[in-house]
PDB file of C-alpha atoms in Angstrom:
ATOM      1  CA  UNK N 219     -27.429 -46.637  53.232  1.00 48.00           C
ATOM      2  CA  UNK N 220     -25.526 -47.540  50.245  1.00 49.00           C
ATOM      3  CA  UNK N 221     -26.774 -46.234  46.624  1.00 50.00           C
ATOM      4  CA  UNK N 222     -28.372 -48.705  44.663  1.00 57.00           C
ATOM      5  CA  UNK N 223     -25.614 -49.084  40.918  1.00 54.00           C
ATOM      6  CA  UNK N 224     -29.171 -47.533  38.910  1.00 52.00           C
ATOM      7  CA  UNK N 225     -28.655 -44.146  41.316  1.00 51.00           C
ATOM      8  CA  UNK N 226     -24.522 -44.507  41.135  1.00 50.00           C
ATOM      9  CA  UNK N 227     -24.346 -45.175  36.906  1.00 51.00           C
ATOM     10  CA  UNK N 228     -27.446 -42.210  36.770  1.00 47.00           C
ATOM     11  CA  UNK N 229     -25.580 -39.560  38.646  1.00 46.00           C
ATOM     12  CA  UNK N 230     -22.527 -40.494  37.288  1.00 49.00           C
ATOM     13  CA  UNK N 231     -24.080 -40.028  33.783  1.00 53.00           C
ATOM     14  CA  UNK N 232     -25.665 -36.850  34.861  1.00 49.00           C
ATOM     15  CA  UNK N 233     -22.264 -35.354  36.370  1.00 50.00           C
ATOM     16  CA  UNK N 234     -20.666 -36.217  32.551  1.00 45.00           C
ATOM     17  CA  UNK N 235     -23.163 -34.590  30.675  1.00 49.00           C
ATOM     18  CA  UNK N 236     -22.533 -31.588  32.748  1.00 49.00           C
ATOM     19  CA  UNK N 237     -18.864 -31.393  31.973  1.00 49.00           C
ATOM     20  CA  UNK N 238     -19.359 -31.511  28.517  1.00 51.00           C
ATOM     21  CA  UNK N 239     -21.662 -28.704  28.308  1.00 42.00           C
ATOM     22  CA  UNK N 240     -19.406 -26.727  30.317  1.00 46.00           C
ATOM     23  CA  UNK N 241     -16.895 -27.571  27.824  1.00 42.00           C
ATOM     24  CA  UNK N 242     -18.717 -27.167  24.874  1.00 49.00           C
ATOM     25  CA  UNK N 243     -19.755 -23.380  26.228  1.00 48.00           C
ATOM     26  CA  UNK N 244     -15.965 -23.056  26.626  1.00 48.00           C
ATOM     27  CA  UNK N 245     -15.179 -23.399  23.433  1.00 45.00           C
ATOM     28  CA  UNK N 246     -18.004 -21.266  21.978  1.00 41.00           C
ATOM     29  CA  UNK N 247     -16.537 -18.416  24.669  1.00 43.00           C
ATOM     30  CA  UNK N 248     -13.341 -19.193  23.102  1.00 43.00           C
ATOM     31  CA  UNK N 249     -14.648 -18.778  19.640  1.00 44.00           C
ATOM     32  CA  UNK N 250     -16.064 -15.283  20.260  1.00 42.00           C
ATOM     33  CA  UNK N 251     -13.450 -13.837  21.747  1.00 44.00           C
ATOM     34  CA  UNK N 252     -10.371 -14.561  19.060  1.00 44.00           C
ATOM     35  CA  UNK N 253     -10.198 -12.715  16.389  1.00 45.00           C
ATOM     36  CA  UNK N 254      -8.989 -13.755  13.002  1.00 39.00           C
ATOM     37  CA  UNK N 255      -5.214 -13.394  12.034  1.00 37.00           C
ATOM     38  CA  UNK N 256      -3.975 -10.754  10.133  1.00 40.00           C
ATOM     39  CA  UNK N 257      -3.067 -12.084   6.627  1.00 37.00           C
ATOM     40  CA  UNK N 258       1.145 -11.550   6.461  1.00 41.00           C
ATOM     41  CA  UNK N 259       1.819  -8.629   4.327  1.00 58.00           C
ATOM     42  CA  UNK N 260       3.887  -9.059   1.150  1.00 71.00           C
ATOM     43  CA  UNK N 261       6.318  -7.637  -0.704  1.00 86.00           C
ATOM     44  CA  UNK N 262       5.461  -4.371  -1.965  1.00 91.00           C
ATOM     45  CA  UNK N 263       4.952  -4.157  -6.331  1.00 95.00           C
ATOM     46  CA  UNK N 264       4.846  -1.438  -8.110  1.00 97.00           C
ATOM     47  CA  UNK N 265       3.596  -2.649 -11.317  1.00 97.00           C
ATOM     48  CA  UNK N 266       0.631  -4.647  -9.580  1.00 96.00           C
ATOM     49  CA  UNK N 267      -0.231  -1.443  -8.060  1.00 97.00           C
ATOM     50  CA  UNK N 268      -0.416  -0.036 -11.486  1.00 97.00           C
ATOM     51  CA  UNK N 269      -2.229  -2.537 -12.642  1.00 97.00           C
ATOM     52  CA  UNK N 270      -5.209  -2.263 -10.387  1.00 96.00           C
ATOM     53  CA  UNK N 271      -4.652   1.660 -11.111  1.00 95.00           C
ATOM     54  CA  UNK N 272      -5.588   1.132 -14.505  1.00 93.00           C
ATOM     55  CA  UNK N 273      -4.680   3.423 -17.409  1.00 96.00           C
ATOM     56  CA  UNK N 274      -0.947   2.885 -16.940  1.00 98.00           C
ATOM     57  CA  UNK N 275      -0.575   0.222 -19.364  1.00 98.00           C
ATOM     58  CA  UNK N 276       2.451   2.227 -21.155  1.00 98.00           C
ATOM     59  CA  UNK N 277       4.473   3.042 -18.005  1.00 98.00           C
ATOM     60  CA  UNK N 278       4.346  -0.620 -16.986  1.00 98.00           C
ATOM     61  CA  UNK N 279       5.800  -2.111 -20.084  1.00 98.00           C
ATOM     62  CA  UNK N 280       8.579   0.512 -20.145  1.00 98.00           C
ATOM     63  CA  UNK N 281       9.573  -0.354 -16.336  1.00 98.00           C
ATOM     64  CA  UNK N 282       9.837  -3.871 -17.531  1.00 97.00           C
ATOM     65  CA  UNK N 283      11.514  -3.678 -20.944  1.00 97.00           C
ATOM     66  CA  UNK N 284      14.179  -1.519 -18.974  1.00 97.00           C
ATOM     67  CA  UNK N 285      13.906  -3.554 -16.427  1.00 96.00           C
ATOM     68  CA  UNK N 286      13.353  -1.099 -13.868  1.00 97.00           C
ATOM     69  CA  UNK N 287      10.819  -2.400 -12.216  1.00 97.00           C
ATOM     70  CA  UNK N 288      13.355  -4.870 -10.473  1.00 96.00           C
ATOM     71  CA  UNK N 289      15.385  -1.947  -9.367  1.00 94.00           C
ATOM     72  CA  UNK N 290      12.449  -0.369  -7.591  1.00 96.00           C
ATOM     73  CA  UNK N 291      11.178  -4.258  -6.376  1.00 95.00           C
ATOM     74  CA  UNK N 292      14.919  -4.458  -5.006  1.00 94.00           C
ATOM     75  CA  UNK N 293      14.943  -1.112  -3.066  1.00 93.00           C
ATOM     76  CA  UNK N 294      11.555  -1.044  -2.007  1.00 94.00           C
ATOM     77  CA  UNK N 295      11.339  -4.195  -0.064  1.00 92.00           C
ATOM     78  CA  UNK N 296      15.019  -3.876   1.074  1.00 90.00           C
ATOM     79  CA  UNK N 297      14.960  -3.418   4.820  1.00 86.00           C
ATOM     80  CA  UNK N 298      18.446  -0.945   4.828  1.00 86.00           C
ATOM     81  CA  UNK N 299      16.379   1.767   2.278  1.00 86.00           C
ATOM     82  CA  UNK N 300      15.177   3.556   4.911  1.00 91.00           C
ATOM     83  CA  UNK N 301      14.186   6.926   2.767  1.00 94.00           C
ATOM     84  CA  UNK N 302      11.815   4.627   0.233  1.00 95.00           C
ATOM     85  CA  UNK N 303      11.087   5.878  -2.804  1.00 97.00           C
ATOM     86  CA  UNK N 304       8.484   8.040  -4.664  1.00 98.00           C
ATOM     87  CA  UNK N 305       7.101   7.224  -8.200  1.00 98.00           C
ATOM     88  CA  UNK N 306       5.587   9.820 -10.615  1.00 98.00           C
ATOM     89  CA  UNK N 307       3.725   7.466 -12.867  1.00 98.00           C
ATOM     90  CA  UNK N 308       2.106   9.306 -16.448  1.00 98.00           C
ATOM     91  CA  UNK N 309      -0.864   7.952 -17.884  1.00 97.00           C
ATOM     92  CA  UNK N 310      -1.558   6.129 -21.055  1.00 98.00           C
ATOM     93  CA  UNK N 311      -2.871   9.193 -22.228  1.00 97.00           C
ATOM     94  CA  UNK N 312      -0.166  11.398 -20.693  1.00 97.00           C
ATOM     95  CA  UNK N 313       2.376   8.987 -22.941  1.00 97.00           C
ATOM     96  CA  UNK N 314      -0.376   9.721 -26.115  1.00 96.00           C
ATOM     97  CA  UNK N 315       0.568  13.236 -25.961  1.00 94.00           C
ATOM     98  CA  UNK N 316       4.205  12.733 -27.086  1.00 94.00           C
ATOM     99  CA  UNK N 317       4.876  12.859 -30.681  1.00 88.00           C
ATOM    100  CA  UNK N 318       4.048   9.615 -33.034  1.00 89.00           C
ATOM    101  CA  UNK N 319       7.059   7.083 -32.846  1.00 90.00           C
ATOM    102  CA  UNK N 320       8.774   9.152 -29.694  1.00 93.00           C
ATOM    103  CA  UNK N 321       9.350   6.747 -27.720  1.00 95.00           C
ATOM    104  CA  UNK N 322      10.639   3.468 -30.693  1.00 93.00           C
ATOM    105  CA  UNK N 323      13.094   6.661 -31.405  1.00 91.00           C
ATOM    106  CA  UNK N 324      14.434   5.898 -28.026  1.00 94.00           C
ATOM    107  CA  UNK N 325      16.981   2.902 -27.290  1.00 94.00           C
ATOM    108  CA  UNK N 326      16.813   0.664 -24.715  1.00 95.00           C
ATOM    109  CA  UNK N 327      19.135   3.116 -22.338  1.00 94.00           C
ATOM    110  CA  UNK N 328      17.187   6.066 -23.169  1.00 95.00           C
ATOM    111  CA  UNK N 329      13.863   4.534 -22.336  1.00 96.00           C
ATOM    112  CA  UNK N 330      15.506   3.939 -18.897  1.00 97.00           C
ATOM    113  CA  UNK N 331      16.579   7.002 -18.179  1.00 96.00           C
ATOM    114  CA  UNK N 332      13.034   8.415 -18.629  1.00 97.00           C
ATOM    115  CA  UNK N 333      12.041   5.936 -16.602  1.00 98.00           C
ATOM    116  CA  UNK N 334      14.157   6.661 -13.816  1.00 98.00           C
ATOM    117  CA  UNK N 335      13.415  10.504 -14.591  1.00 98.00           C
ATOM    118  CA  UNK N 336      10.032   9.832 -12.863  1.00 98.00           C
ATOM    119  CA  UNK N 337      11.372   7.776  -9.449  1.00 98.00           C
ATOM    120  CA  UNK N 338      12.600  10.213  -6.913  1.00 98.00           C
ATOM    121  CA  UNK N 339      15.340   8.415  -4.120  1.00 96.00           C
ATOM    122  CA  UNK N 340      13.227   8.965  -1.162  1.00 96.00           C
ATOM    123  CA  UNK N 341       9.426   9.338   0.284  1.00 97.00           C
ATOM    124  CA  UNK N 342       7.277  12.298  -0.443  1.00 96.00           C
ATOM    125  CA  UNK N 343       4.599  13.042   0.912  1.00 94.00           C
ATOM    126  CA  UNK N 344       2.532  16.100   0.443  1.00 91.00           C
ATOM    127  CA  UNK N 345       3.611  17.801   3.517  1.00 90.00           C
ATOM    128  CA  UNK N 346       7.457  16.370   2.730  1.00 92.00           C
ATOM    129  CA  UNK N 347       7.155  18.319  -0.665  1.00 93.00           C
ATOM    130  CA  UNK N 348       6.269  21.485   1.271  1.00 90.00           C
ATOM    131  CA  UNK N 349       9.821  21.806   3.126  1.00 91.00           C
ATOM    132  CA  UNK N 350      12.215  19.998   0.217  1.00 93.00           C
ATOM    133  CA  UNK N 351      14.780  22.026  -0.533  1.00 95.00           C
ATOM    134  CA  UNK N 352      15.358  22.113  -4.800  1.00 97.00           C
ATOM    135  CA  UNK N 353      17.052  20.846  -6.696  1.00 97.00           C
ATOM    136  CA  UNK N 354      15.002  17.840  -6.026  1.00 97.00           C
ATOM    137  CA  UNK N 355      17.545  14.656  -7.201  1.00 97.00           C
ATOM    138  CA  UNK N 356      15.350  11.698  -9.140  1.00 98.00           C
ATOM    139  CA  UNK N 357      17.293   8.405 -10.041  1.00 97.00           C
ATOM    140  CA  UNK N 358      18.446   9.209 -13.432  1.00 96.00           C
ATOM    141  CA  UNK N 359      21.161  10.608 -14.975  1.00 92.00           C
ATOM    142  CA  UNK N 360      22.546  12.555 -17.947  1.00 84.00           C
ATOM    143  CA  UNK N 361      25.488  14.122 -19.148  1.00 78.00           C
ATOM    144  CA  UNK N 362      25.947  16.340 -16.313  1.00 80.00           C
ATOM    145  CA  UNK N 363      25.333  14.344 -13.284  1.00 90.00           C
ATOM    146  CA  UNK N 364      22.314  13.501 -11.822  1.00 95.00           C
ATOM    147  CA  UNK N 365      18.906  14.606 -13.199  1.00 96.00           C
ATOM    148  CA  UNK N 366      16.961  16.842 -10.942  1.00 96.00           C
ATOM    149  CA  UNK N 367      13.604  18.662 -10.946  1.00 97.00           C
ATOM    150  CA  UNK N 368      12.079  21.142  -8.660  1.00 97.00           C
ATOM    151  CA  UNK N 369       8.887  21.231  -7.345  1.00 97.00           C
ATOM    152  CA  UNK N 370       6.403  23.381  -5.807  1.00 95.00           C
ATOM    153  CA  UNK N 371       3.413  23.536  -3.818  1.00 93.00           C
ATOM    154  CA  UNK N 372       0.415  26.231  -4.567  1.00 83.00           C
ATOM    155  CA  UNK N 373      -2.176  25.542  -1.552  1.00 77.00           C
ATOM    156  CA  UNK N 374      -3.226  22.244   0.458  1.00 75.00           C
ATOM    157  CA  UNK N 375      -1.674  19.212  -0.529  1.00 82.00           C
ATOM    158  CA  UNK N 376      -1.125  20.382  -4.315  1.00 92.00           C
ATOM    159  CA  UNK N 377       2.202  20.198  -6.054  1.00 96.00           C
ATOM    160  CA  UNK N 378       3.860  21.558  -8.911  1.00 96.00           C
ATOM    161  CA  UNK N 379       6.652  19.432 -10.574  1.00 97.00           C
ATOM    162  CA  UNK N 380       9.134  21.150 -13.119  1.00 97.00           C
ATOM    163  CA  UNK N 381      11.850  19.082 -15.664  1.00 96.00           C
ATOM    164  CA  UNK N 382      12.972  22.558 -16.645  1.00 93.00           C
ATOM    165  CA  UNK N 383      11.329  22.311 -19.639  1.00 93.00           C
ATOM    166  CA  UNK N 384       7.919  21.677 -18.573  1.00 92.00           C
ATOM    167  CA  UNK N 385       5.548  21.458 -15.571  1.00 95.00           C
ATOM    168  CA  UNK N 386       3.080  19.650 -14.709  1.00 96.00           C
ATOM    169  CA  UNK N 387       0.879  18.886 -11.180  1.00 95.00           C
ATOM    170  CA  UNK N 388       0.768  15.902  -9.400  1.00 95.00           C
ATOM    171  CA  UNK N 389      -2.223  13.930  -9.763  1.00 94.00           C
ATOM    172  CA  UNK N 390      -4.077  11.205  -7.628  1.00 89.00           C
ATOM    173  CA  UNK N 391      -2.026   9.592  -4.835  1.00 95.00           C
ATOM    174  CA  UNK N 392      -2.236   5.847  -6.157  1.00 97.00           C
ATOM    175  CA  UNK N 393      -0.164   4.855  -2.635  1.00 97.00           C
ATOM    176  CA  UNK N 394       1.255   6.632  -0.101  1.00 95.00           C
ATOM    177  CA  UNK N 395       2.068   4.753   2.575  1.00 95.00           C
ATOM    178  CA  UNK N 396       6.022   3.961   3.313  1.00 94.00           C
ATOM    179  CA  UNK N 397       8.509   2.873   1.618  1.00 96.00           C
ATOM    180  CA  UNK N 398       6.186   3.642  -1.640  1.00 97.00           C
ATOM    181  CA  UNK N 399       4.315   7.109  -2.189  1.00 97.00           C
ATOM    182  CA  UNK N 400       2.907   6.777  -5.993  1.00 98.00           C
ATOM    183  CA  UNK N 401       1.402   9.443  -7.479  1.00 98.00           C
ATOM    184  CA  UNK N 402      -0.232   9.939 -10.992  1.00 97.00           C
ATOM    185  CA  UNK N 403       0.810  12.426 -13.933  1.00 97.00           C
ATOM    186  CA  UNK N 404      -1.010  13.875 -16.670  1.00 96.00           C
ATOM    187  CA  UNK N 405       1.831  14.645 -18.487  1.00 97.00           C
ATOM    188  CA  UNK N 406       5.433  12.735 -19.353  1.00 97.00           C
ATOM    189  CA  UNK N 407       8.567  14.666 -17.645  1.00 97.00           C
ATOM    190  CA  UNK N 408      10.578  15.835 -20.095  1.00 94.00           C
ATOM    191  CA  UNK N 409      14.475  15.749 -18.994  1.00 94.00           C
ATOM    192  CA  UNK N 410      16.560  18.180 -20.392  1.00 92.00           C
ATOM    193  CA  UNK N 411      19.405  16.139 -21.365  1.00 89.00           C
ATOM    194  CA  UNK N 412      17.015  14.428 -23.279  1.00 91.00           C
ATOM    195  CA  UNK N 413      14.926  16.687 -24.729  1.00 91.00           C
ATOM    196  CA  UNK N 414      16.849  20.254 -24.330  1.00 87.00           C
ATOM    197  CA  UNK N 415      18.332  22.279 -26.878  1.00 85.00           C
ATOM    198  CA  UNK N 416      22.052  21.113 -25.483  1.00 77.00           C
ATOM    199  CA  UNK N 417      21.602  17.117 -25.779  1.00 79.00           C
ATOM    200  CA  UNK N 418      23.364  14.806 -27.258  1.00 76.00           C
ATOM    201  CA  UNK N 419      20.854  13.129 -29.402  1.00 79.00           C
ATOM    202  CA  UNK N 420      17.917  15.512 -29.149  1.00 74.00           C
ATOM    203  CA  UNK N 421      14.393  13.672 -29.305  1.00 80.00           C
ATOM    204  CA  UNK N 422      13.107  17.580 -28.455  1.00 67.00           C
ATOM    205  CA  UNK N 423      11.749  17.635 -32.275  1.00 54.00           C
ATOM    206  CA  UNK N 424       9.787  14.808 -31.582  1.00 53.00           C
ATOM    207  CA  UNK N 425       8.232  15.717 -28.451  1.00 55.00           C
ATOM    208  CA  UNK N 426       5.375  18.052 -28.054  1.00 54.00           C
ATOM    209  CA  UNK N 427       5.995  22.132 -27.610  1.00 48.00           C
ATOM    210  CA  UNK N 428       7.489  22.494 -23.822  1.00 44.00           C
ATOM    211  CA  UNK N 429       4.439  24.368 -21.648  1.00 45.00           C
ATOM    212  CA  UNK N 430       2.632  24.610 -18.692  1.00 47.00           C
ATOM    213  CA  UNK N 431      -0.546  21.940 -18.426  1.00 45.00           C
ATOM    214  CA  UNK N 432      -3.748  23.115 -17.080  1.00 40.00           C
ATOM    215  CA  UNK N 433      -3.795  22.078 -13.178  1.00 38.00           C
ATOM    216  CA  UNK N 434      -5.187  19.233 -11.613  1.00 32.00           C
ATOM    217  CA  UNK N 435      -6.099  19.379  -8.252  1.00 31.00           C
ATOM    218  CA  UNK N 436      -4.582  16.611  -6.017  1.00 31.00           C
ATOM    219  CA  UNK N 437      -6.813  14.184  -3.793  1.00 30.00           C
ATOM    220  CA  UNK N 438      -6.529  13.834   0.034  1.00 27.00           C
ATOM    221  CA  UNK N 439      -3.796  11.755   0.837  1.00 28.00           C
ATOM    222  CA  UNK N 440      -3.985   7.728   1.867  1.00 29.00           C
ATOM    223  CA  UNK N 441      -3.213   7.194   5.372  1.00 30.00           C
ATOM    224  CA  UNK N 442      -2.707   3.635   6.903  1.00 31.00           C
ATOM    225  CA  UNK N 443      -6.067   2.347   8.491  1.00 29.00           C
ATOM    226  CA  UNK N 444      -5.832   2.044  12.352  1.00 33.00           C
ATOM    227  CA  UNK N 445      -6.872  -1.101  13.690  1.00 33.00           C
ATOM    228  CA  UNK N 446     -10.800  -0.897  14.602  1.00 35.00           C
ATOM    229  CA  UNK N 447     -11.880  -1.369  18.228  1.00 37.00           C
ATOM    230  CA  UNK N 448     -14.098  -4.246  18.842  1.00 38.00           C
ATOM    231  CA  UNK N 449     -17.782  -3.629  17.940  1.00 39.00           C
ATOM    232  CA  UNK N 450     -20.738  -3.259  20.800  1.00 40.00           C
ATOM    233  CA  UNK N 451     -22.209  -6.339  19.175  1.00 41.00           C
ATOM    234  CA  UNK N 452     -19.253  -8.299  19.707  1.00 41.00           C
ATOM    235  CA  UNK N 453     -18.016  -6.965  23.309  1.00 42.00           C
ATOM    236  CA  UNK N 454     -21.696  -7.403  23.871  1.00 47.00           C
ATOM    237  CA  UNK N 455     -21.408 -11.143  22.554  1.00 44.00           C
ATOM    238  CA  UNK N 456     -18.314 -12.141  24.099  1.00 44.00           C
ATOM    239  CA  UNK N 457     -20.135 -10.832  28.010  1.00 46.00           C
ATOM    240  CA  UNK N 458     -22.991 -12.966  27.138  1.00 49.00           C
ATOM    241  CA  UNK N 459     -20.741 -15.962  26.479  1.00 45.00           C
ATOM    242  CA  UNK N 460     -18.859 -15.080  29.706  1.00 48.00           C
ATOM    243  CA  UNK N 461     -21.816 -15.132  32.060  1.00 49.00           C
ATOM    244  CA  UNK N 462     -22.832 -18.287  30.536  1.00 45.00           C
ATOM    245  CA  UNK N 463     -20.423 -20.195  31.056  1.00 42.00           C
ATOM    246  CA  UNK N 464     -20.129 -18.920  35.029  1.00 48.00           C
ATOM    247  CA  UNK N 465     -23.480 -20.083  35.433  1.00 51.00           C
ATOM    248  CA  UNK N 466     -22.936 -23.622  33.905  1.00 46.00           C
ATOM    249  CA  UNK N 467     -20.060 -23.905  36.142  1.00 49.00           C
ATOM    250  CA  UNK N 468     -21.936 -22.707  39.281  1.00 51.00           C
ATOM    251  CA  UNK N 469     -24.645 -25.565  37.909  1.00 47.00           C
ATOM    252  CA  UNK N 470     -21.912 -28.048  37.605  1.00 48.00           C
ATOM    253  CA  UNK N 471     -20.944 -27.204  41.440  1.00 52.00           C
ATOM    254  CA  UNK N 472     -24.497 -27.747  42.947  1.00 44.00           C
ATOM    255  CA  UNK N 473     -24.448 -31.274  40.358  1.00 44.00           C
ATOM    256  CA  UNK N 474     -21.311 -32.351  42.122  1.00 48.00           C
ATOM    257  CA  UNK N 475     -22.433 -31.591  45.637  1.00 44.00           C
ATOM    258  CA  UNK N 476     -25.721 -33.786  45.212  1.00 42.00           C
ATOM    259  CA  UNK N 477     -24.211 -36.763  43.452  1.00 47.00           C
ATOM    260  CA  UNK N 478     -21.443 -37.146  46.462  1.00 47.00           C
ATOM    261  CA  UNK N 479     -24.026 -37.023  48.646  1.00 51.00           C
ATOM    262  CA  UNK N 480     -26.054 -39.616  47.353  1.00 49.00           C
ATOM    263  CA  UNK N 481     -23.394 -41.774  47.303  1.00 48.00           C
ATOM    264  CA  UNK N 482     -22.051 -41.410  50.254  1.00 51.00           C
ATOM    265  CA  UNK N 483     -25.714 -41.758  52.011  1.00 48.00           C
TER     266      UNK N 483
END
């Protein structure tokens, strides 16, 4: 017997509706189960990092007045520098311990050369400063070649960093993650061609009496974060999802079995 078109146009209907909640469930399977893009990562900058830092204000403006900063931009988001680099950055308050007028003594080369004084031609990291070999070679120089320092560690993941005329310890890691380990001083390295007994212009009167600082201790260092693993909740989600949609689609079979066999009665 033939179906009636009210039985053909109802089954029809009903076999529609199915698909598109089997669909639909799809796409909510689908939804659950991507995860969101990881944002691209940009170029590295220093000075932003600084920024965010805070209490650097005086370190910034002298790597852009010398116009450092594009020097370090240039190497540290160059993909042939394959040692990076490491940054020593003093404090605004580190800066406040020089002399009155110290630095507007300096011209515009000088200020660069303390600059570079502080930015060492490769990463350090903690453990890295434990088997360095000194002299340790930073990026600036004087009138005897390049300007080194030497440094030393004294227990876990502590470091002692000597111009030759002073010494200091590193401070806070502010990033240390390659190319770019950044770490914070509480006192202004004080180069020797510069500031010695022996240099050319001598801006040693000026600066305070050469000594050793009271310690600070270093924090941990900043590792990259692993990615995470998916949470129970979601996996849990995501299962859910799954076994709904298998039993729309079983549905969907048993739906298609009936209507063709009403028709075809």
């Amino acid at each position: 017997m033939a179906s009636s078109p009210i039985t053909a146009a109802l089954l029809l209907s009903l076999t529609v509706a199915t698909i598109s909640v089997i669909v639909s469930a799809e796409t909510v399977t689908g939804d659950v189960g991507a995860a969101p893009s990881p944002a691209p990562a940009g170029p590295l900058n220093l000075t932003e990092i600084l920024t965010k830092a805070t209490h650097y204000n005086t370190f910034i403006r002298l790597l852009k007045d010398t116009e450092v900063v594009s020097q370090v931009s240039s190497l540290l988001n160059n993909d042939r520098n394959a040692d990076g680099l490491t940054v020593l950055a003093p404090t605004d308050a580190a800066f406040g311990r020089l002399r009155p007028g110290t630095l507007n003594r300096m011209d515009a080369q000088a200020q660069a050369e303390l600059v570079l004084f502080h930015i060492l031609p490769r990463y350090y990291g903690f453990v890295t400063f434990e088997t360095t070999t000194n002299p340790v070679r930073t990026q600036a120089s004087g009138q005897r070649g390049v300007c080194t320092v030497n440094v030393t560690t004294a227990g876990e993941e502590k470091v002692n960093v000597s111009s030759g005329l002073m010494e200091t310890t590193l401070g806070k890691p502010l990033h240390q993650v390659h190319p770019l380990a950044l770490y914070s001083l509480d006192d202004v390295l004080l180069p020797p061609d510069m500031f010695g007994p022996g240099a050319k212009k001598n801006y040693g009167a000026d600066a305070p009496t050469a000594g050793k600082p009271g310690k600070q201790t270093a924090s941990s260092s900043v590792a990259a974060t692993p990615d995470e693993a998916p949470s129970k909740e979601a996996a849990d989600a995501t299962a859910d999802a799954g076994r709904m949609v298998t039993g729309w689609t079983g549905f969907a079979g048993v739906v298609t079995v009936v209507a063709l066999s009403l028709l075809s009665y």
